[in-house]
Amino acid sequence: MRKINIGIIGLGTIGEGLFRIINSQKSSIRKKFNIEINIIKVCDLDYKLAKKLKIEKKLFTNNYNQIVEDPKIDCVVELIGGTTIAKTIADKTLKFNKHFVTANKALIAMHGNTLSRVATKKNLHLMYEASVGGGIPLLNSIKESIIINEIKSFHGILNGTCNYILSLMAEGKEFNSALSEAQKLGFAEADPTLDINGYDTAHKVCVMAQECFGYSPNIKKIHIEGIEKINKIDLDVAKELNCKIKLIGKGKIKGKDLSLSVNPMLLKKDNPLFNVENEFNAVLIDSKNLGPIMKYGYGAGMLPTASAVITDLIRLNTDISSKAMQISKKYNLLNINDSKSRFYIRFFVVNKSGYLAKITSKFAKYKINIEKIIQNPHIANLKKVPVVITTKKSKFSELDKLLSEVHKSGLTSKESIMIPFEE
Ligand code: HSE
């Protein structure tokens, strides 16, 4: 029987779930895996949360050093998030020769490569299954099997909060009330700005790029857009076009070129991600030999995410080298400006004769081929009316220039949006 003594830092949603699962399933984990997971100490800012979980005072500390420095502890589980204190905890954990398990995508996106090198050198595990896709068995199955094949691309709905908001808005809910529901249900970040502005997805895209392509990107070089500008009108028009709008994080390689991006996209019915609704996450991975596969499940929440942390703890007795992050590839990271797609563009156009003609003349100027124009008639008595233009395949940079020119001209309000079709 192998014993693992752990210290948990952070008793928030995931910490609580971890505590509950270990306590309730200790004997079944022992039977199934021949491993006993013992919680030696837990740390949080104050005793309140520990008290709620009936954790004895002697198991509790508010000083994480008492966990990272405790010689009885083999593995530190960091569940506080962020990249400042969490980074110090990670460094110290490895310094004190302990394994490090985390759900922290921002930490792994920014420092995973460095931490992994230190851990491997010291024959320690750095594990982070819960950092992408919440409870979905994703990163370890990439490391253990999918990576055997050459991964060509991944496309994912990687943020439950955004997917929940977009799903509810498509049914008529307002943005803010959908967001507060997501917060109440516990899958929004402590600061939901990170969910909404696409940065949570971007951290996950960085981690996926490390796992799938062996490339550690600089997040500042990735095109990141969130869902702030999506209006209910966009979801209605998307429906008319037999599409849905989803926030997609993706990575794709073509020879030596790599594209990484986070932005809302229009998905058609035949896209496997089309039916992924509410807080669910899903990732589509395309690789040589295997072809496309999709992983689907809860991307957030107390018990699913805690379950992913436990799978890391169980894997602690496997070979280190098979688990270490393999960063070795150099790619030419493509700029979104050079990408081409069909686009959905929505303007709020001044409701006067000739304004639409002036806008479409800009499309002619930039040689952008219009496919469809939709103006919603029942709201056409407003001072500014929503007008949607879909285009044939066009270059991102040209449309971007067109949009700024239209804004400057005063023909529309400044809230226009351009969304690529995923095809
Ligand atoms: N805030 C994240 C989400 C959960 O909404 O998906 C954990 O990454």
Short mmCIF file of C-alpha atoms and ligand atoms in Angstrom, two decimals:
data_model
loop_
_atom_site.label_atom_id
_atom_site.label_comp_id
_atom_site.label_asym_id
_atom_site.label_seq_id
_atom_site.Cartn_x
_atom_site.Cartn_y
_atom_site.Cartn_z
CA MET A 1 0.00 0.00 0.00
CA ARG A 2 1.44 3.38 -1.02
CA LYS A 3 0.71 6.34 1.23
CA ILE A 4 0.64 9.94 0.06
CA ASN A 5 0.61 12.67 2.67
CA ILE A 6 -0.77 15.90 1.30
CA GLY A 7 -1.16 19.50 2.42
CA ILE A 8 -3.95 21.56 0.85
CA ILE A 9 -3.45 25.31 0.40
CA GLY A 10 -6.76 27.07 -0.31
CA LEU A 11 -10.15 25.90 0.94
CA GLY A 12 -12.29 27.61 -1.68
CA THR A 13 -14.65 25.73 -3.99
CA ILE A 14 -12.11 23.16 -5.25
CA GLY A 15 -10.41 22.81 -1.85
CA GLU A 16 -13.72 22.01 -0.25
CA GLY A 17 -14.53 19.47 -2.99
CA LEU A 18 -11.14 17.82 -2.60
CA PHE A 19 -11.59 17.53 1.16
CA ARG A 20 -15.07 16.05 0.72
CA ILE A 21 -14.07 13.47 -1.94
CA ILE A 22 -10.96 12.30 -0.09
CA ASN A 23 -12.93 11.85 3.11
CA SER A 24 -15.87 10.08 1.54
CA GLN A 25 -13.92 7.89 -0.90
CA LYS A 26 -10.75 7.12 0.99
CA SER A 27 -11.42 3.41 1.27
CA SER A 28 -12.62 2.98 -2.34
CA ILE A 29 -9.50 4.82 -3.59
CA ARG A 30 -7.43 2.50 -1.39
CA LYS A 31 -9.13 -0.58 -2.84
CA LYS A 32 -9.05 0.53 -6.48
CA PHE A 33 -5.56 2.02 -6.63
CA ASN A 34 -3.74 0.61 -3.61
CA ILE A 35 -3.06 4.19 -2.51
CA GLU A 36 -3.94 5.93 0.72
CA ILE A 37 -4.30 9.70 0.50
CA ASN A 38 -3.85 11.37 3.89
CA ILE A 39 -4.58 15.03 4.49
CA ILE A 40 -1.89 16.15 6.93
CA LYS A 41 -2.64 19.88 6.99
CA VAL A 42 -4.88 22.47 5.34
CA CYS A 43 -4.21 26.17 4.96
CA ASP A 44 -6.52 29.10 4.41
CA LEU A 45 -6.59 32.74 5.47
CA ASP A 46 -8.89 32.08 8.40
CA TYR A 47 -10.40 29.10 10.19
CA LYS A 48 -14.00 29.86 9.09
CA LEU A 49 -14.02 27.60 6.01
CA ALA A 50 -12.14 24.82 7.80
CA LYS A 51 -14.64 25.03 10.65
CA LYS A 52 -17.51 24.64 8.16
CA LEU A 53 -15.87 21.42 6.96
CA LYS A 54 -15.34 20.27 10.57
CA ILE A 55 -11.58 20.24 10.10
CA GLU A 56 -9.86 19.91 13.47
CA LYS A 57 -7.87 22.96 14.60
CA LYS A 58 -4.66 20.94 14.79
CA LEU A 59 -4.90 20.18 11.04
CA PHE A 60 -5.36 23.86 10.22
CA THR A 61 -2.85 26.65 9.59
CA ASN A 62 -3.05 30.10 8.06
CA ASN A 63 0.65 30.03 7.19
CA TYR A 64 1.42 28.09 3.99
CA ASN A 65 5.06 27.69 5.08
CA GLN A 66 3.86 25.23 7.67
CA ILE A 67 2.74 23.05 4.77
CA VAL A 68 5.57 23.51 2.27
CA GLU A 69 8.20 23.01 4.98
CA ASP A 70 6.51 20.11 6.82
CA PRO A 71 8.73 17.01 6.40
CA LYS A 72 5.72 14.69 6.81
CA ILE A 73 4.08 16.12 3.67
CA ASP A 74 4.97 14.55 0.27
CA CYS A 75 2.76 16.68 -1.93
CA VAL A 76 1.41 20.23 -1.79
CA VAL A 77 -1.95 20.90 -3.47
CA GLU A 78 -2.22 24.59 -4.36
CA LEU A 79 -5.79 25.80 -4.88
CA ILE A 80 -5.57 29.53 -4.31
CA GLY A 81 -5.13 30.69 -7.92
CA GLY A 82 -3.22 33.73 -9.20
CA THR A 83 0.43 33.97 -10.09
CA THR A 84 2.07 35.77 -7.19
CA ILE A 85 1.70 33.87 -3.90
CA ALA A 86 0.92 30.70 -5.86
CA LYS A 87 4.29 31.02 -7.67
CA THR A 88 6.14 31.44 -4.37
CA ILE A 89 4.34 28.37 -3.01
CA ALA A 90 5.25 26.37 -6.13
CA ASP A 91 8.94 27.40 -5.91
CA LYS A 92 9.15 26.61 -2.21
CA THR A 93 7.33 23.29 -2.60
CA LEU A 94 9.90 22.12 -5.14
CA LYS A 95 12.74 23.56 -3.05
CA PHE A 96 11.55 21.42 -0.13
CA ASN A 97 11.45 18.39 -2.45
CA LYS A 98 7.71 17.86 -2.56
CA HIS A 99 5.43 17.11 -5.47
CA PHE A 100 3.23 20.01 -6.59
CA VAL A 101 -0.39 19.58 -7.74
CA THR A 102 -2.43 22.57 -8.83
CA ALA A 103 -5.62 23.64 -10.62
CA ASN A 104 -4.06 27.00 -11.45
CA LYS A 105 -4.13 27.62 -15.22
CA ALA A 106 -2.61 31.12 -15.01
CA LEU A 107 0.38 29.75 -13.07
CA ILE A 108 0.93 26.89 -15.53
CA ALA A 109 0.38 29.15 -18.55
CA MET A 110 3.01 31.60 -17.33
CA HIS A 111 5.49 29.49 -15.35
CA GLY A 112 4.71 25.86 -16.25
CA ASN A 113 7.80 25.44 -18.39
CA THR A 114 10.22 26.71 -15.72
CA LEU A 115 8.52 24.86 -12.87
CA SER A 116 8.46 21.65 -14.90
CA ARG A 117 12.19 21.86 -15.59
CA VAL A 118 12.96 22.31 -11.88
CA ALA A 119 10.57 19.51 -10.90
CA THR A 120 11.97 17.04 -13.45
CA LYS A 121 15.55 17.81 -12.40
CA LYS A 122 14.61 17.00 -8.81
CA ASN A 123 12.59 13.91 -9.78
CA LEU A 124 9.37 15.52 -8.59
CA HIS A 125 5.93 15.68 -10.15
CA LEU A 126 4.28 18.88 -11.32
CA MET A 127 0.63 17.99 -12.04
CA TYR A 128 -2.17 20.24 -13.27
CA GLU A 129 -4.98 18.14 -14.77
CA ALA A 130 -7.65 20.42 -13.25
CA SER A 131 -6.23 23.54 -14.89
CA VAL A 132 -7.97 22.97 -18.25
CA GLY A 133 -11.45 21.57 -18.75
CA GLY A 134 -12.21 21.25 -15.01
CA GLY A 135 -13.28 17.68 -14.38
CA ILE A 136 -12.75 16.42 -17.94
CA PRO A 137 -9.88 13.92 -18.10
CA LEU A 138 -7.98 15.95 -20.67
CA LEU A 139 -4.34 16.88 -20.04
CA ASN A 140 -3.26 13.51 -18.65
CA SER A 141 -4.94 11.70 -21.53
CA ILE A 142 -3.13 13.98 -23.98
CA LYS A 143 0.17 13.17 -22.21
CA GLU A 144 -0.58 9.46 -21.91
CA SER A 145 -2.12 8.63 -25.25
CA ILE A 146 -3.24 11.31 -27.69
CA ILE A 147 0.27 12.77 -28.00
CA ILE A 148 1.49 9.46 -29.51
CA ASN A 149 -0.04 10.93 -32.63
CA GLU A 150 0.98 14.24 -34.09
CA ILE A 151 -1.60 16.75 -32.83
CA LYS A 152 -2.60 19.13 -35.59
CA SER A 153 -5.19 21.29 -33.85
CA PHE A 154 -7.43 21.81 -30.86
CA HIS A 155 -10.65 23.82 -30.67
CA GLY A 156 -12.29 24.26 -27.31
CA ILE A 157 -15.11 25.77 -25.34
CA LEU A 158 -12.93 26.23 -22.31
CA ASN A 159 -14.80 28.68 -20.12
CA GLY A 160 -17.99 27.51 -18.44
CA THR A 161 -19.02 31.01 -17.35
CA CYS A 162 -18.95 32.43 -20.90
CA ASN A 163 -20.67 29.38 -22.33
CA TYR A 164 -23.34 29.65 -19.65
CA ILE A 165 -23.90 33.35 -20.34
CA LEU A 166 -24.08 32.83 -24.12
CA SER A 167 -26.48 29.88 -23.71
CA LEU A 168 -28.79 31.84 -21.41
CA MET A 169 -28.65 34.98 -23.56
CA ALA A 170 -29.67 32.89 -26.58
CA GLU A 171 -32.82 32.04 -24.61
CA GLY A 172 -33.55 35.67 -23.82
CA LYS A 173 -31.75 36.27 -20.48
CA GLU A 174 -29.81 39.48 -19.92
CA PHE A 175 -25.99 39.33 -19.73
CA ASN A 176 -25.78 40.49 -16.10
CA SER A 177 -28.39 38.15 -14.71
CA ALA A 178 -26.77 35.19 -16.53
CA LEU A 179 -23.42 36.20 -15.04
CA SER A 180 -24.79 36.39 -11.49
CA GLU A 181 -26.29 32.92 -11.92
CA ALA A 182 -22.89 31.62 -13.02
CA GLN A 183 -21.35 33.23 -9.94
CA LYS A 184 -23.97 31.72 -7.65
CA LEU A 185 -23.40 28.28 -9.16
CA GLY A 186 -19.70 28.62 -8.36
CA PHE A 187 -18.02 28.35 -11.74
CA ALA A 188 -17.16 32.00 -12.35
CA GLU A 189 -13.70 33.13 -11.19
CA ALA A 190 -13.45 35.23 -8.02
CA ASP A 191 -12.96 38.12 -10.43
CA PRO A 192 -15.28 37.22 -13.34
CA THR A 193 -13.60 39.80 -15.58
CA LEU A 194 -11.06 37.09 -16.36
CA ASP A 195 -13.85 34.82 -17.60
CA ILE A 196 -15.64 37.48 -19.63
CA ASN A 197 -12.60 39.11 -21.25
CA GLY A 198 -11.25 35.80 -22.56
CA TYR A 199 -8.13 35.66 -20.36
CA ASP A 200 -9.22 32.53 -18.49
CA THR A 201 -9.61 30.80 -21.87
CA ALA A 202 -6.27 32.25 -23.02
CA HIS A 203 -4.46 30.73 -20.02
CA LYS A 204 -6.00 27.38 -20.94
CA VAL A 205 -4.97 27.84 -24.59
CA CYS A 206 -1.37 28.40 -23.41
CA VAL A 207 -1.47 25.20 -21.34
CA MET A 208 -2.98 23.28 -24.28
CA ALA A 209 -0.26 24.64 -26.62
CA GLN A 210 2.35 23.32 -24.17
CA GLU A 211 0.72 19.88 -24.05
CA CYS A 212 -0.35 19.48 -27.65
CA PHE A 213 2.47 21.20 -29.51
CA GLY A 214 5.37 21.28 -27.01
CA TYR A 215 5.39 25.05 -27.39
CA SER A 216 5.21 27.56 -24.57
CA PRO A 217 3.64 30.77 -25.93
CA ASN A 218 3.89 34.29 -24.63
CA ILE A 219 0.27 35.13 -23.80
CA LYS A 220 0.84 38.73 -24.95
CA LYS A 221 1.33 37.48 -28.50
CA ILE A 222 -2.07 35.76 -28.64
CA HIS A 223 -5.19 37.42 -30.03
CA ILE A 224 -7.65 37.48 -27.10
CA GLU A 225 -11.24 38.70 -27.31
CA GLY A 226 -13.96 38.03 -24.78
CA ILE A 227 -17.74 38.12 -24.93
CA GLU A 228 -18.26 41.67 -23.58
CA LYS A 229 -19.41 43.05 -26.93
CA ILE A 230 -21.88 40.28 -27.74
CA ASN A 231 -25.40 41.65 -27.82
CA LYS A 232 -28.62 39.67 -27.60
CA ILE A 233 -29.25 40.73 -31.21
CA ASP A 234 -26.14 38.78 -32.28
CA LEU A 235 -27.50 35.61 -30.72
CA ASP A 236 -30.86 36.13 -32.45
CA VAL A 237 -29.28 36.75 -35.85
CA ALA A 238 -26.93 33.79 -35.35
CA LYS A 239 -30.05 31.64 -34.90
CA GLU A 240 -31.48 33.02 -38.16
CA LEU A 241 -28.24 31.96 -39.81
CA ASN A 242 -28.54 28.45 -38.25
CA CYS A 243 -25.48 29.15 -36.16
CA LYS A 244 -24.51 29.65 -32.50
CA ILE A 245 -21.97 32.02 -31.03
CA LYS A 246 -19.39 30.37 -28.76
CA LEU A 247 -16.17 31.59 -27.20
CA ILE A 248 -13.52 29.40 -28.81
CA GLY A 249 -9.92 28.90 -27.76
CA LYS A 250 -7.94 27.27 -30.50
CA GLY A 251 -4.52 26.23 -31.65
CA LYS A 252 -3.52 24.93 -35.05
CA ILE A 253 -0.23 24.01 -36.65
CA LYS A 254 0.61 24.04 -40.32
CA GLY A 255 4.22 23.13 -41.02
CA LYS A 256 6.28 25.55 -38.95
CA ASP A 257 3.39 27.97 -38.44
CA LEU A 258 1.23 28.01 -35.34
CA SER A 259 -1.94 30.00 -34.79
CA LEU A 260 -3.37 30.50 -31.31
CA SER A 261 -6.44 32.57 -30.57
CA VAL A 262 -9.37 33.22 -28.25
CA ASN A 263 -12.48 34.87 -29.64
CA PRO A 264 -16.21 34.45 -30.14
CA MET A 265 -16.95 32.44 -33.28
CA LEU A 266 -20.05 31.45 -35.24
CA LEU A 267 -20.45 27.70 -35.30
CA LYS A 268 -22.67 25.85 -37.76
CA LYS A 269 -24.91 22.93 -36.78
CA ASP A 270 -22.48 20.33 -38.10
CA ASN A 271 -19.71 21.51 -35.76
CA PRO A 272 -19.35 19.02 -32.86
CA LEU A 273 -19.08 21.98 -30.44
CA PHE A 274 -22.47 23.36 -31.57
CA ASN A 275 -24.49 21.51 -28.93
CA VAL A 276 -22.16 22.22 -26.00
CA GLU A 277 -24.35 24.37 -23.77
CA ASN A 278 -24.47 26.01 -20.34
CA GLU A 279 -21.45 25.45 -18.11
CA PHE A 280 -20.21 22.48 -20.14
CA ASN A 281 -16.78 22.53 -21.72
CA ALA A 282 -15.60 20.53 -24.71
CA VAL A 283 -12.39 20.19 -26.65
CA LEU A 284 -12.00 18.82 -30.13
CA ILE A 285 -8.50 17.52 -30.87
CA ASP A 286 -7.39 16.51 -34.33
CA SER A 287 -4.34 14.33 -34.70
CA LYS A 288 -2.62 12.10 -37.22
CA ASN A 289 -3.71 8.42 -36.97
CA LEU A 290 -6.46 9.13 -34.44
CA GLY A 291 -8.37 11.75 -36.43
CA PRO A 292 -10.78 14.00 -34.54
CA ILE A 293 -11.79 13.21 -30.96
CA MET A 294 -13.91 15.24 -28.57
CA LYS A 295 -13.73 15.47 -24.78
CA TYR A 296 -16.86 16.82 -23.11
CA GLY A 297 -17.94 17.43 -19.54
CA TYR A 298 -18.11 19.86 -16.65
CA GLY A 299 -15.37 22.44 -17.05
CA ALA A 300 -15.83 23.86 -13.58
CA GLY A 301 -17.55 23.27 -10.28
CA MET A 302 -16.59 21.89 -6.90
CA LEU A 303 -16.69 18.12 -7.33
CA PRO A 304 -15.73 17.75 -11.02
CA THR A 305 -12.63 19.94 -10.59
CA ALA A 306 -11.70 18.25 -7.31
CA SER A 307 -12.03 14.89 -9.07
CA ALA A 308 -9.37 16.03 -11.59
CA VAL A 309 -7.05 16.97 -8.70
CA ILE A 310 -7.49 13.49 -7.22
CA THR A 311 -6.56 11.83 -10.51
CA ASP A 312 -3.26 13.73 -10.28
CA LEU A 313 -2.68 12.51 -6.73
CA ILE A 314 -3.31 8.94 -7.82
CA ARG A 315 -0.84 9.35 -10.69
CA LEU A 316 1.96 10.51 -8.37
CA ASN A 317 3.51 7.05 -8.38
CA THR A 318 3.98 6.97 -12.17
CA ASP A 319 7.22 7.61 -14.02
CA ILE A 320 8.19 11.30 -13.81
CA SER A 321 9.56 11.59 -17.33
CA SER A 322 6.28 10.43 -18.85
CA LYS A 323 4.49 13.22 -17.02
CA ALA A 324 6.94 16.07 -17.48
CA MET A 325 6.07 18.94 -19.77
CA GLN A 326 7.97 18.49 -23.05
CA ILE A 327 8.75 22.00 -24.32
CA SER A 328 11.13 21.86 -27.24
CA LYS A 329 9.36 23.11 -30.32
CA LYS A 330 9.88 26.41 -32.05
CA TYR A 331 7.04 27.67 -34.19
CA ASN A 332 6.38 30.83 -36.10
CA LEU A 333 3.41 32.25 -34.17
CA LEU A 334 1.04 33.70 -36.77
CA ASN A 335 -0.58 37.10 -36.34
CA ILE A 336 -4.40 37.11 -36.43
CA ASN A 337 -4.23 40.02 -38.90
CA ASP A 338 -3.09 37.61 -41.59
CA SER A 339 -5.87 35.09 -40.99
CA LYS A 340 -8.78 34.73 -43.40
CA SER A 341 -12.39 33.68 -42.73
CA ARG A 342 -15.95 34.47 -43.52
CA PHE A 343 -17.11 37.15 -41.11
CA TYR A 344 -20.26 38.29 -39.36
CA ILE A 345 -20.23 42.05 -38.78
CA ARG A 346 -22.85 43.88 -36.76
CA PHE A 347 -23.23 47.64 -36.79
CA PHE A 348 -25.71 49.94 -35.09
CA VAL A 349 -26.34 52.23 -38.07
CA VAL A 350 -27.84 55.73 -37.94
CA ASN A 351 -31.44 55.30 -39.13
CA LYS A 352 -31.35 57.77 -42.05
CA SER A 353 -31.47 57.45 -45.79
CA GLY A 354 -28.12 56.73 -47.46
CA TYR A 355 -26.22 55.62 -44.35
CA LEU A 356 -26.23 51.93 -45.22
CA ALA A 357 -25.08 52.76 -48.76
CA LYS A 358 -22.15 54.73 -47.32
CA ILE A 359 -21.19 51.72 -45.20
CA THR A 360 -21.43 49.23 -48.05
CA SER A 361 -19.28 51.55 -50.20
CA LYS A 362 -16.48 51.00 -47.62
CA PHE A 363 -16.78 47.27 -48.29
CA ALA A 364 -16.22 48.03 -51.97
CA LYS A 365 -13.22 50.23 -51.08
CA TYR A 366 -11.58 47.40 -49.10
CA LYS A 367 -12.60 44.84 -51.77
CA ILE A 368 -14.59 42.85 -49.22
CA ASN A 369 -17.22 40.70 -50.84
CA ILE A 370 -20.61 40.93 -49.08
CA GLU A 371 -22.58 37.72 -48.80
CA LYS A 372 -25.74 38.81 -46.93
CA ILE A 373 -27.23 41.92 -45.32
CA ILE A 374 -29.77 41.53 -42.49
CA GLN A 375 -31.65 44.39 -40.87
CA ASN A 376 -34.07 43.47 -38.14
CA PRO A 377 -37.37 45.16 -39.13
CA HIS A 378 -39.18 45.18 -35.77
CA ILE A 379 -36.55 47.37 -34.16
CA ALA A 380 -36.10 49.58 -37.20
CA ASN A 381 -37.82 52.59 -35.64
CA LEU A 382 -34.86 53.22 -33.34
CA LYS A 383 -32.38 56.04 -33.93
CA LYS A 384 -29.70 53.43 -34.60
CA VAL A 385 -30.67 50.10 -36.12
CA PRO A 386 -28.74 46.87 -35.95
CA VAL A 387 -27.45 45.80 -39.35
CA VAL A 388 -25.59 42.55 -39.87
CA ILE A 389 -23.37 41.98 -42.87
CA THR A 390 -21.81 38.61 -43.57
CA THR A 391 -18.84 38.42 -45.88
CA LYS A 392 -17.13 35.95 -48.13
CA LYS A 393 -13.66 34.85 -46.99
CA SER A 394 -11.78 38.04 -46.10
CA LYS A 395 -8.57 39.06 -44.39
CA PHE A 396 -8.91 39.98 -40.69
CA SER A 397 -6.68 43.06 -41.01
CA GLU A 398 -8.74 44.51 -43.90
CA LEU A 399 -12.01 44.14 -42.00
CA ASP A 400 -10.43 45.60 -38.91
CA LYS A 401 -9.37 48.68 -40.90
CA LEU A 402 -12.84 48.92 -42.44
CA LEU A 403 -14.47 48.85 -39.00
CA SER A 404 -12.27 51.62 -37.61
CA GLU A 405 -12.97 53.75 -40.68
CA VAL A 406 -16.73 53.23 -40.26
CA HIS A 407 -16.48 54.18 -36.56
CA LYS A 408 -14.55 57.34 -37.30
CA SER A 409 -17.08 58.38 -39.95
CA GLY A 410 -19.94 58.58 -37.41
CA LEU A 411 -22.15 56.32 -39.53
CA THR A 412 -22.57 53.90 -36.65
CA SER A 413 -22.23 53.75 -32.89
CA LYS A 414 -18.93 52.42 -31.60
CA GLU A 415 -20.26 49.04 -30.50
CA SER A 416 -19.76 47.18 -33.78
CA ILE A 417 -18.45 43.65 -33.67
CA MET A 418 -16.81 41.28 -36.14
CA ILE A 419 -17.05 37.55 -35.50
CA PRO A 420 -15.41 34.93 -37.72
CA PHE A 421 -17.29 31.82 -38.82
CA GLU A 422 -15.59 28.60 -37.71
CA GLU A 423 -15.45 26.34 -40.74
N1 HSE B 1 -14.02 30.16 -14.29
C1 HSE B 1 -13.77 28.97 -15.04
C2 HSE B 1 -14.95 28.77 -15.98
C3 HSE B 1 -13.68 27.75 -14.18
O1 HSE B 1 -15.95 29.48 -15.90
O2 HSE B 1 -14.84 27.88 -16.81
C4 HSE B 1 -12.37 27.15 -13.96
O3 HSE B 1 -11.43 27.29 -14.93
#
